[in-house]
């Protein structure tokens, strides 16, 4: 392609023109892309600046818009756009994970502007990310609140937050470099060392999968929240389970002691 970038709407238009067997009318394009005919005309003018030199836009009054060029060039253009789309999707997913983790770590609400500034993105992009995050949280019994005069925050059970975070992180294998988006490298090393000493059976299966164990993520989550001066809660149900099991209670006391000494 020539220099410059295309908007998502313009990319969708190119796909429609490539896949269509006949010319497409401007009104039909506008309806399919949820914009005005004037916007379509402006987009067509911009697209001519970005298309490869062997692909041209043909306008025929009363007939419609066509994309001229050999099929190989069109297919190459389509493949290039699909690769870009996949890369953009991966980038958005990683950003949404970091936004989610940032919100889980906070004690107080944060404004949309502050989030956009923190992640070096526009408010529009962050707003779209929050829509996806809200849907994900809703499936887990958690609620994302976006209030104009209050800010953005996550409401819900503390254990559900930790469980959701553990599932999200372990959904795909990650290297230690990936995990530093969530936890400090030193914290990961310390927690895994302590678990290897006091509860090696909890680590073995996950190490083979190149994943953090769920208990490690729960501990790291709590350590990160404490370091961020956020609250960490233990439900009455969790306390009862510990008190009813001598082994679980002893393991809890050992881990608590070791963590206290390690993290000070």
PDB file of C-alpha atoms in Angstrom:
ATOM      1  CA  UNK A   1       0.000   0.000   0.000  1.00  0.00           C
ATOM      2  CA  UNK A   2       0.991   3.625  -0.367  1.00  0.00           C
ATOM      3  CA  UNK A   3       1.795   5.717   2.674  1.00  0.00           C
ATOM      4  CA  UNK A   4      -0.838   6.416   5.299  1.00  0.00           C
ATOM      5  CA  UNK A   5      -3.423   4.308   7.075  1.00  0.00           C
ATOM      6  CA  UNK A   6      -7.042   3.368   6.464  1.00  0.00           C
ATOM      7  CA  UNK A   7      -9.896   3.610   8.920  1.00  0.00           C
ATOM      8  CA  UNK A   8     -11.713   0.420   9.900  1.00  0.00           C
ATOM      9  CA  UNK A   9     -14.770   1.584   7.960  1.00  0.00           C
ATOM     10  CA  UNK A  10     -12.656   2.098   4.840  1.00  0.00           C
ATOM     11  CA  UNK A  11     -11.122  -1.355   5.229  1.00  0.00           C
ATOM     12  CA  UNK A  12     -14.597  -2.879   5.444  1.00  0.00           C
ATOM     13  CA  UNK A  13     -15.534  -1.030   2.276  1.00  0.00           C
ATOM     14  CA  UNK A  14     -12.516  -2.463   0.443  1.00  0.00           C
ATOM     15  CA  UNK A  15     -13.506  -5.986   1.522  1.00  0.00           C
ATOM     16  CA  UNK A  16     -17.052  -5.423   0.274  1.00  0.00           C
ATOM     17  CA  UNK A  17     -15.777  -4.136  -3.097  1.00  0.00           C
ATOM     18  CA  UNK A  18     -13.335  -7.029  -3.505  1.00  0.00           C
ATOM     19  CA  UNK A  19     -15.900  -9.695  -2.638  1.00  0.00           C
ATOM     20  CA  UNK A  20     -18.748  -8.192  -4.693  1.00  0.00           C
ATOM     21  CA  UNK A  21     -19.365  -9.647  -8.169  1.00  0.00           C
ATOM     22  CA  UNK A  22     -21.002  -6.432  -9.341  1.00  0.00           C
ATOM     23  CA  UNK A  23     -20.667  -2.650  -8.773  1.00  0.00           C
ATOM     24  CA  UNK A  24     -21.973  -1.392  -5.423  1.00  0.00           C
ATOM     25  CA  UNK A  25     -24.033   1.781  -5.142  1.00  0.00           C
ATOM     26  CA  UNK A  26     -22.970   4.506  -2.735  1.00  0.00           C
ATOM     27  CA  UNK A  27     -26.321   4.421  -0.900  1.00  0.00           C
ATOM     28  CA  UNK A  28     -25.968   0.661  -0.327  1.00  0.00           C
ATOM     29  CA  UNK A  29     -22.413   1.087   0.974  1.00  0.00           C
ATOM     30  CA  UNK A  30     -23.573   3.869   3.298  1.00  0.00           C
ATOM     31  CA  UNK A  31     -26.388   1.730   4.680  1.00  0.00           C
ATOM     32  CA  UNK A  32     -24.141  -1.304   5.248  1.00  0.00           C
ATOM     33  CA  UNK A  33     -21.438   0.790   6.907  1.00  0.00           C
ATOM     34  CA  UNK A  34     -23.851   2.914   8.992  1.00  0.00           C
ATOM     35  CA  UNK A  35     -22.719   6.276   7.657  1.00  0.00           C
ATOM     36  CA  UNK A  36     -23.837   8.942   5.179  1.00  0.00           C
ATOM     37  CA  UNK A  37     -23.341   8.822   1.378  1.00  0.00           C
ATOM     38  CA  UNK A  38     -21.139  11.896   1.745  1.00  0.00           C
ATOM     39  CA  UNK A  39     -18.850   9.993   4.122  1.00  0.00           C
ATOM     40  CA  UNK A  40     -18.606   7.168   1.581  1.00  0.00           C
ATOM     41  CA  UNK A  41     -17.579   9.618  -1.147  1.00  0.00           C
ATOM     42  CA  UNK A  42     -14.927  11.121   1.130  1.00  0.00           C
ATOM     43  CA  UNK A  43     -13.700   7.630   2.049  1.00  0.00           C
ATOM     44  CA  UNK A  44     -13.376   6.673  -1.619  1.00  0.00           C
ATOM     45  CA  UNK A  45     -11.216   9.743  -2.228  1.00  0.00           C
ATOM     46  CA  UNK A  46      -8.991   8.807   0.738  1.00  0.00           C
ATOM     47  CA  UNK A  47      -8.801   5.150  -0.313  1.00  0.00           C
ATOM     48  CA  UNK A  48      -7.344   6.081  -3.690  1.00  0.00           C
ATOM     49  CA  UNK A  49      -4.300   7.421  -1.811  1.00  0.00           C
ATOM     50  CA  UNK A  50      -3.712   4.135   0.017  1.00  0.00           C
ATOM     51  CA  UNK A  51      -4.387   1.448  -2.593  1.00  0.00           C
ATOM     52  CA  UNK A  52      -1.572  -0.350  -4.456  1.00  0.00           C
ATOM     53  CA  UNK A  53      -0.756   1.221  -7.814  1.00  0.00           C
ATOM     54  CA  UNK A  54      -2.236  -1.750  -9.725  1.00  0.00           C
ATOM     55  CA  UNK A  55      -5.666  -1.443  -8.057  1.00  0.00           C
ATOM     56  CA  UNK A  56      -8.021   1.399  -8.990  1.00  0.00           C
ATOM     57  CA  UNK A  57     -11.468   2.565  -7.890  1.00  0.00           C
ATOM     58  CA  UNK A  58     -13.923   2.954 -10.757  1.00  0.00           C
ATOM     59  CA  UNK A  59     -16.999   5.161 -10.362  1.00  0.00           C
ATOM     60  CA  UNK A  60     -19.837   4.743 -12.844  1.00  0.00           C
ATOM     61  CA  UNK A  61     -22.788   7.144 -12.373  1.00  0.00           C
ATOM     62  CA  UNK A  62     -26.051   5.262 -12.084  1.00  0.00           C
ATOM     63  CA  UNK A  63     -24.244   1.891 -11.884  1.00  0.00           C
ATOM     64  CA  UNK A  64     -21.987   1.942  -8.848  1.00  0.00           C
ATOM     65  CA  UNK A  65     -18.461   1.565  -7.527  1.00  0.00           C
ATOM     66  CA  UNK A  66     -16.034  -1.177  -8.578  1.00  0.00           C
ATOM     67  CA  UNK A  67     -12.480  -2.132  -7.727  1.00  0.00           C
ATOM     68  CA  UNK A  68     -10.353  -2.636 -10.840  1.00  0.00           C
ATOM     69  CA  UNK A  69      -7.251  -4.845 -10.799  1.00  0.00           C
ATOM     70  CA  UNK A  70      -6.159  -8.415 -11.343  1.00  0.00           C
ATOM     71  CA  UNK A  71      -7.407 -11.074  -8.930  1.00  0.00           C
ATOM     72  CA  UNK A  72      -3.939 -11.808  -7.548  1.00  0.00           C
ATOM     73  CA  UNK A  73      -3.444  -8.169  -6.498  1.00  0.00           C
ATOM     74  CA  UNK A  74      -6.901  -8.060  -4.922  1.00  0.00           C
ATOM     75  CA  UNK A  75      -6.276 -11.293  -3.022  1.00  0.00           C
ATOM     76  CA  UNK A  76      -2.893 -10.007  -1.790  1.00  0.00           C
ATOM     77  CA  UNK A  77      -4.544  -6.792  -0.586  1.00  0.00           C
ATOM     78  CA  UNK A  78      -7.248  -8.772   1.202  1.00  0.00           C
ATOM     79  CA  UNK A  79      -4.669 -11.054   2.880  1.00  0.00           C
ATOM     80  CA  UNK A  80      -2.640  -8.039   4.022  1.00  0.00           C
ATOM     81  CA  UNK A  81      -5.731  -6.460   5.571  1.00  0.00           C
ATOM     82  CA  UNK A  82      -6.682  -9.705   7.319  1.00  0.00           C
ATOM     83  CA  UNK A  83      -3.193  -9.985   8.832  1.00  0.00           C
ATOM     84  CA  UNK A  84      -3.447  -6.408  10.048  1.00  0.00           C
ATOM     85  CA  UNK A  85      -6.897  -7.111  11.492  1.00  0.00           C
ATOM     86  CA  UNK A  86      -5.609 -10.133  13.461  1.00  0.00           C
ATOM     87  CA  UNK A  87      -2.674  -8.100  14.791  1.00  0.00           C
ATOM     88  CA  UNK A  88      -5.029  -5.283  15.834  1.00  0.00           C
ATOM     89  CA  UNK A  89      -7.345  -7.771  17.551  1.00  0.00           C
ATOM     90  CA  UNK A  90      -4.450  -9.268  19.541  1.00  0.00           C
ATOM     91  CA  UNK A  91      -3.246  -5.790  20.510  1.00  0.00           C
ATOM     92  CA  UNK A  92      -6.742  -4.820  21.677  1.00  0.00           C
ATOM     93  CA  UNK A  93      -7.091  -8.030  23.712  1.00  0.00           C
ATOM     94  CA  UNK A  94      -3.762  -7.450  25.464  1.00  0.00           C
ATOM     95  CA  UNK A  95      -4.700  -3.832  26.205  1.00  0.00           C
ATOM     96  CA  UNK A  96      -8.075  -4.887  27.622  1.00  0.00           C
ATOM     97  CA  UNK A  97      -6.348  -7.395  29.902  1.00  0.00           C
ATOM     98  CA  UNK A  98      -4.035  -4.667  31.223  1.00  0.00           C
ATOM     99  CA  UNK A  99      -6.968  -2.275  31.727  1.00  0.00           C
ATOM    100  CA  UNK A 100      -8.876  -4.997  33.579  1.00  0.00           C
ATOM    101  CA  UNK A 101      -5.907  -5.755  35.819  1.00  0.00           C
ATOM    102  CA  UNK A 102      -5.415  -2.021  36.469  1.00  0.00           C
ATOM    103  CA  UNK A 103      -9.053  -1.695  37.566  1.00  0.00           C
ATOM    104  CA  UNK A 104      -8.846  -4.790  39.782  1.00  0.00           C
ATOM    105  CA  UNK A 105      -5.810  -3.345  41.542  1.00  0.00           C
ATOM    106  CA  UNK A 106      -7.423  -0.011  42.327  1.00  0.00           C
ATOM    107  CA  UNK A 107      -9.093   0.892  45.583  1.00  0.00           C
ATOM    108  CA  UNK A 108     -10.828   3.991  44.173  1.00  0.00           C
ATOM    109  CA  UNK A 109     -12.685   4.734  40.904  1.00  0.00           C
ATOM    110  CA  UNK A 110     -10.712   6.191  37.999  1.00  0.00           C
ATOM    111  CA  UNK A 111     -11.945   8.582  35.309  1.00  0.00           C
ATOM    112  CA  UNK A 112     -12.094   7.732  31.612  1.00  0.00           C
ATOM    113  CA  UNK A 113      -9.591  10.505  30.887  1.00  0.00           C
ATOM    114  CA  UNK A 114      -7.114   9.152  33.441  1.00  0.00           C
ATOM    115  CA  UNK A 115      -7.399   5.646  31.970  1.00  0.00           C
ATOM    116  CA  UNK A 116      -6.844   6.971  28.442  1.00  0.00           C
ATOM    117  CA  UNK A 117      -3.784   8.904  29.587  1.00  0.00           C
ATOM    118  CA  UNK A 118      -2.374   5.930  31.489  1.00  0.00           C
ATOM    119  CA  UNK A 119      -2.614   3.611  28.464  1.00  0.00           C
ATOM    120  CA  UNK A 120      -1.716   6.270  25.862  1.00  0.00           C
ATOM    121  CA  UNK A 121      -4.972   5.755  23.964  1.00  0.00           C
ATOM    122  CA  UNK A 122      -7.935   7.927  22.992  1.00  0.00           C
ATOM    123  CA  UNK A 123     -11.050   8.016  25.164  1.00  0.00           C
ATOM    124  CA  UNK A 124     -12.952   6.424  22.266  1.00  0.00           C
ATOM    125  CA  UNK A 125     -10.639   3.385  22.228  1.00  0.00           C
ATOM    126  CA  UNK A 126     -10.786   3.007  26.025  1.00  0.00           C
ATOM    127  CA  UNK A 127     -14.585   3.338  25.967  1.00  0.00           C
ATOM    128  CA  UNK A 128     -14.808   0.516  23.406  1.00  0.00           C
ATOM    129  CA  UNK A 129     -12.433  -1.601  25.519  1.00  0.00           C
ATOM    130  CA  UNK A 130     -14.602  -1.026  28.588  1.00  0.00           C
ATOM    131  CA  UNK A 131     -17.657  -2.319  26.709  1.00  0.00           C
ATOM    132  CA  UNK A 132     -15.858  -5.627  26.088  1.00  0.00           C
ATOM    133  CA  UNK A 133     -14.558  -5.748  29.662  1.00  0.00           C
ATOM    134  CA  UNK A 134     -18.046  -5.133  31.036  1.00  0.00           C
ATOM    135  CA  UNK A 135     -19.445  -8.076  29.068  1.00  0.00           C
ATOM    136  CA  UNK A 136     -16.649 -10.377  30.277  1.00  0.00           C
ATOM    137  CA  UNK A 137     -17.141  -9.370  33.911  1.00  0.00           C
ATOM    138  CA  UNK A 138     -20.919  -9.778  33.704  1.00  0.00           C
ATOM    139  CA  UNK A 139     -20.529 -13.449  32.767  1.00  0.00           C
ATOM    140  CA  UNK A 140     -18.527 -13.970  35.985  1.00  0.00           C
ATOM    141  CA  UNK A 141     -20.990 -12.234  38.298  1.00  0.00           C
ATOM    142  CA  UNK A 142     -18.945  -9.023  38.477  1.00  0.00           C
ATOM    143  CA  UNK A 143     -20.101  -5.532  37.509  1.00  0.00           C
ATOM    144  CA  UNK A 144     -18.206  -2.746  35.754  1.00  0.00           C
ATOM    145  CA  UNK A 145     -19.553   0.639  36.838  1.00  0.00           C
ATOM    146  CA  UNK A 146     -18.987   3.687  34.600  1.00  0.00           C
ATOM    147  CA  UNK A 147     -20.394   6.760  36.315  1.00  0.00           C
ATOM    148  CA  UNK A 148     -19.846  10.302  35.050  1.00  0.00           C
ATOM    149  CA  UNK A 149     -19.213  12.013  38.386  1.00  0.00           C
ATOM    150  CA  UNK A 150     -17.809   8.988  40.207  1.00  0.00           C
ATOM    151  CA  UNK A 151     -15.536   7.165  37.779  1.00  0.00           C
ATOM    152  CA  UNK A 152     -14.929   3.598  36.648  1.00  0.00           C
ATOM    153  CA  UNK A 153     -14.655   0.679  39.057  1.00  0.00           C
ATOM    154  CA  UNK A 154     -15.377  -3.041  39.389  1.00  0.00           C
ATOM    155  CA  UNK A 155     -17.875  -4.267  41.968  1.00  0.00           C
ATOM    156  CA  UNK A 156     -18.140  -7.848  43.146  1.00  0.00           C
ATOM    157  CA  UNK A 157     -16.913 -10.652  45.347  1.00  0.00           C
ATOM    158  CA  UNK A 158     -13.170 -10.592  45.989  1.00  0.00           C
ATOM    159  CA  UNK A 159     -12.720 -14.311  45.300  1.00  0.00           C
ATOM    160  CA  UNK A 160     -14.597 -13.996  42.004  1.00  0.00           C
ATOM    161  CA  UNK A 161     -12.159 -11.253  41.011  1.00  0.00           C
ATOM    162  CA  UNK A 162      -9.193 -13.497  41.777  1.00  0.00           C
ATOM    163  CA  UNK A 163     -10.758 -16.508  40.035  1.00  0.00           C
ATOM    164  CA  UNK A 164     -11.507 -14.436  36.949  1.00  0.00           C
ATOM    165  CA  UNK A 165      -7.966 -13.073  36.867  1.00  0.00           C
ATOM    166  CA  UNK A 166      -6.479 -16.567  37.232  1.00  0.00           C
ATOM    167  CA  UNK A 167      -8.627 -17.913  34.398  1.00  0.00           C
ATOM    168  CA  UNK A 168      -7.794 -14.942  32.168  1.00  0.00           C
ATOM    169  CA  UNK A 169      -4.039 -15.237  32.685  1.00  0.00           C
ATOM    170  CA  UNK A 170      -3.955 -19.010  32.227  1.00  0.00           C
ATOM    171  CA  UNK A 171      -6.311 -19.075  29.240  1.00  0.00           C
ATOM    172  CA  UNK A 172      -3.268 -18.984  26.960  1.00  0.00           C
ATOM    173  CA  UNK A 173       0.353 -19.944  27.791  1.00  0.00           C
ATOM    174  CA  UNK A 174       2.463 -16.887  28.610  1.00  0.00           C
ATOM    175  CA  UNK A 175       6.153 -16.298  29.042  1.00  0.00           C
ATOM    176  CA  UNK A 176       7.531 -14.425  32.058  1.00  0.00           C
ATOM    177  CA  UNK A 177       7.896 -11.370  29.803  1.00  0.00           C
ATOM    178  CA  UNK A 178       4.129 -11.449  29.197  1.00  0.00           C
ATOM    179  CA  UNK A 179       3.374 -11.788  32.902  1.00  0.00           C
ATOM    180  CA  UNK A 180       5.205  -8.584  33.853  1.00  0.00           C
ATOM    181  CA  UNK A 181       2.160  -6.736  32.492  1.00  0.00           C
ATOM    182  CA  UNK A 182       0.354  -8.129  35.539  1.00  0.00           C
ATOM    183  CA  UNK A 183       2.885  -8.872  38.283  1.00  0.00           C
ATOM    184  CA  UNK A 184       6.420  -7.890  39.195  1.00  0.00           C
ATOM    185  CA  UNK A 185       9.025 -10.451  38.099  1.00  0.00           C
ATOM    186  CA  UNK A 186      10.504 -10.478  41.610  1.00  0.00           C
ATOM    187  CA  UNK A 187       7.067 -11.243  43.076  1.00  0.00           C
ATOM    188  CA  UNK A 188       6.526 -14.154  40.656  1.00  0.00           C
ATOM    189  CA  UNK A 189       9.907 -15.646  41.576  1.00  0.00           C
ATOM    190  CA  UNK A 190       9.325 -15.236  45.332  1.00  0.00           C
ATOM    191  CA  UNK A 191       5.822 -16.744  45.311  1.00  0.00           C
ATOM    192  CA  UNK A 192       6.811 -19.724  43.153  1.00  0.00           C
ATOM    193  CA  UNK A 193       9.852 -20.335  45.408  1.00  0.00           C
ATOM    194  CA  UNK A 194       7.672 -20.315  48.530  1.00  0.00           C
ATOM    195  CA  UNK A 195       5.075 -22.618  46.973  1.00  0.00           C
ATOM    196  CA  UNK A 196       7.796 -24.994  45.770  1.00  0.00           C
ATOM    197  CA  UNK A 197       8.985 -25.242  49.354  1.00  0.00           C
ATOM    198  CA  UNK A 198       5.651 -25.592  51.157  1.00  0.00           C
ATOM    199  CA  UNK A 199       3.251 -26.945  48.506  1.00  0.00           C
ATOM    200  CA  UNK A 200       5.202 -28.432  45.559  1.00  0.00           C
ATOM    201  CA  UNK A 201       2.212 -30.495  44.421  1.00  0.00           C
ATOM    202  CA  UNK A 202       0.349 -27.271  43.643  1.00  0.00           C
ATOM    203  CA  UNK A 203       3.044 -26.196  41.181  1.00  0.00           C
ATOM    204  CA  UNK A 204       3.980 -29.388  39.337  1.00  0.00           C
ATOM    205  CA  UNK A 205       1.065 -29.617  36.849  1.00  0.00           C
ATOM    206  CA  UNK A 206       1.162 -25.916  35.965  1.00  0.00           C
ATOM    207  CA  UNK A 207       4.927 -25.792  35.506  1.00  0.00           C
ATOM    208  CA  UNK A 208       4.587 -28.507  32.862  1.00  0.00           C
ATOM    209  CA  UNK A 209       2.044 -26.299  31.042  1.00  0.00           C
ATOM    210  CA  UNK A 210       4.224 -23.184  31.368  1.00  0.00           C
ATOM    211  CA  UNK A 211       1.510 -21.562  33.488  1.00  0.00           C
ATOM    212  CA  UNK A 212       1.261 -19.991  36.904  1.00  0.00           C
ATOM    213  CA  UNK A 213      -0.758 -22.117  39.321  1.00  0.00           C
ATOM    214  CA  UNK A 214      -4.116 -20.693  40.351  1.00  0.00           C
ATOM    215  CA  UNK A 215      -2.985 -20.373  43.959  1.00  0.00           C
ATOM    216  CA  UNK A 216       0.110 -18.468  42.821  1.00  0.00           C
ATOM    217  CA  UNK A 217      -2.064 -16.013  40.905  1.00  0.00           C
ATOM    218  CA  UNK A 218      -4.379 -15.599  43.909  1.00  0.00           C
ATOM    219  CA  UNK A 219      -1.391 -14.835  46.134  1.00  0.00           C
ATOM    220  CA  UNK A 220       0.204 -12.480  43.596  1.00  0.00           C
ATOM    221  CA  UNK A 221      -3.116 -10.710  43.197  1.00  0.00           C
ATOM    222  CA  UNK A 222      -3.372 -10.165  46.943  1.00  0.00           C
ATOM    223  CA  UNK A 223       0.267  -9.051  47.210  1.00  0.00           C
ATOM    224  CA  UNK A 224      -0.247  -6.553  44.371  1.00  0.00           C
ATOM    225  CA  UNK A 225      -3.409  -5.181  45.976  1.00  0.00           C
ATOM    226  CA  UNK A 226      -1.682  -4.796  49.321  1.00  0.00           C
ATOM    227  CA  UNK A 227       1.215  -2.969  47.648  1.00  0.00           C
ATOM    228  CA  UNK A 228      -1.358  -0.711  45.975  1.00  0.00           C
ATOM    229  CA  UNK A 229      -2.971  -0.057  49.379  1.00  0.00           C
ATOM    230  CA  UNK A 230      -6.146  -1.824  48.251  1.00  0.00           C
ATOM    231  CA  UNK A 231      -8.210  -4.100  50.464  1.00  0.00           C
ATOM    232  CA  UNK A 232      -7.976  -7.897  50.474  1.00  0.00           C
ATOM    233  CA  UNK A 233     -10.922  -9.809  51.907  1.00  0.00           C
ATOM    234  CA  UNK A 234     -11.306 -13.408  53.080  1.00  0.00           C
ATOM    235  CA  UNK A 235     -14.913 -14.626  53.112  1.00  0.00           C
ATOM    236  CA  UNK A 236     -16.428 -16.241  56.211  1.00  0.00           C
ATOM    237  CA  UNK A 237     -16.886 -19.413  54.112  1.00  0.00           C
ATOM    238  CA  UNK A 238     -13.140 -19.452  53.353  1.00  0.00           C
ATOM    239  CA  UNK A 239     -12.299 -18.985  57.032  1.00  0.00           C
ATOM    240  CA  UNK A 240     -14.549 -21.932  57.978  1.00  0.00           C
ATOM    241  CA  UNK A 241     -12.858 -24.218  55.403  1.00  0.00           C
ATOM    242  CA  UNK A 242      -9.461 -23.362  56.899  1.00  0.00           C
ATOM    243  CA  UNK A 243     -10.596 -23.901  60.464  1.00  0.00           C
ATOM    244  CA  UNK A 244     -12.185 -27.283  59.606  1.00  0.00           C
ATOM    245  CA  UNK A 245      -9.015 -28.637  57.959  1.00  0.00           C
ATOM    246  CA  UNK A 246      -5.862 -28.871  60.055  1.00  0.00           C
ATOM    247  CA  UNK A 247      -3.726 -29.447  56.944  1.00  0.00           C
ATOM    248  CA  UNK A 248      -5.189 -26.428  55.134  1.00  0.00           C
ATOM    249  CA  UNK A 249      -4.841 -24.305  58.278  1.00  0.00           C
ATOM    250  CA  UNK A 250      -1.205 -25.331  58.761  1.00  0.00           C
ATOM    251  CA  UNK A 251      -0.419 -24.682  55.074  1.00  0.00           C
ATOM    252  CA  UNK A 252      -2.114 -21.279  55.332  1.00  0.00           C
ATOM    253  CA  UNK A 253      -0.059 -20.380  58.408  1.00  0.00           C
ATOM    254  CA  UNK A 254       3.185 -21.572  56.777  1.00  0.00           C
ATOM    255  CA  UNK A 255       2.522 -19.637  53.582  1.00  0.00           C
ATOM    256  CA  UNK A 256       1.491 -16.522  55.500  1.00  0.00           C
ATOM    257  CA  UNK A 257       4.690 -16.632  57.570  1.00  0.00           C
ATOM    258  CA  UNK A 258       6.902 -17.224  54.523  1.00  0.00           C
ATOM    259  CA  UNK A 259       5.204 -14.460  52.540  1.00  0.00           C
ATOM    260  CA  UNK A 260       5.513 -12.042  55.442  1.00  0.00           C
ATOM    261  CA  UNK A 261       9.230 -12.715  55.697  1.00  0.00           C
ATOM    262  CA  UNK A 262       9.770 -12.538  51.918  1.00  0.00           C
ATOM    263  CA  UNK A 263       7.724  -9.391  51.175  1.00  0.00           C
ATOM    264  CA  UNK A 264       8.256  -7.698  54.484  1.00  0.00           C
TER     265      UNK A 264
END
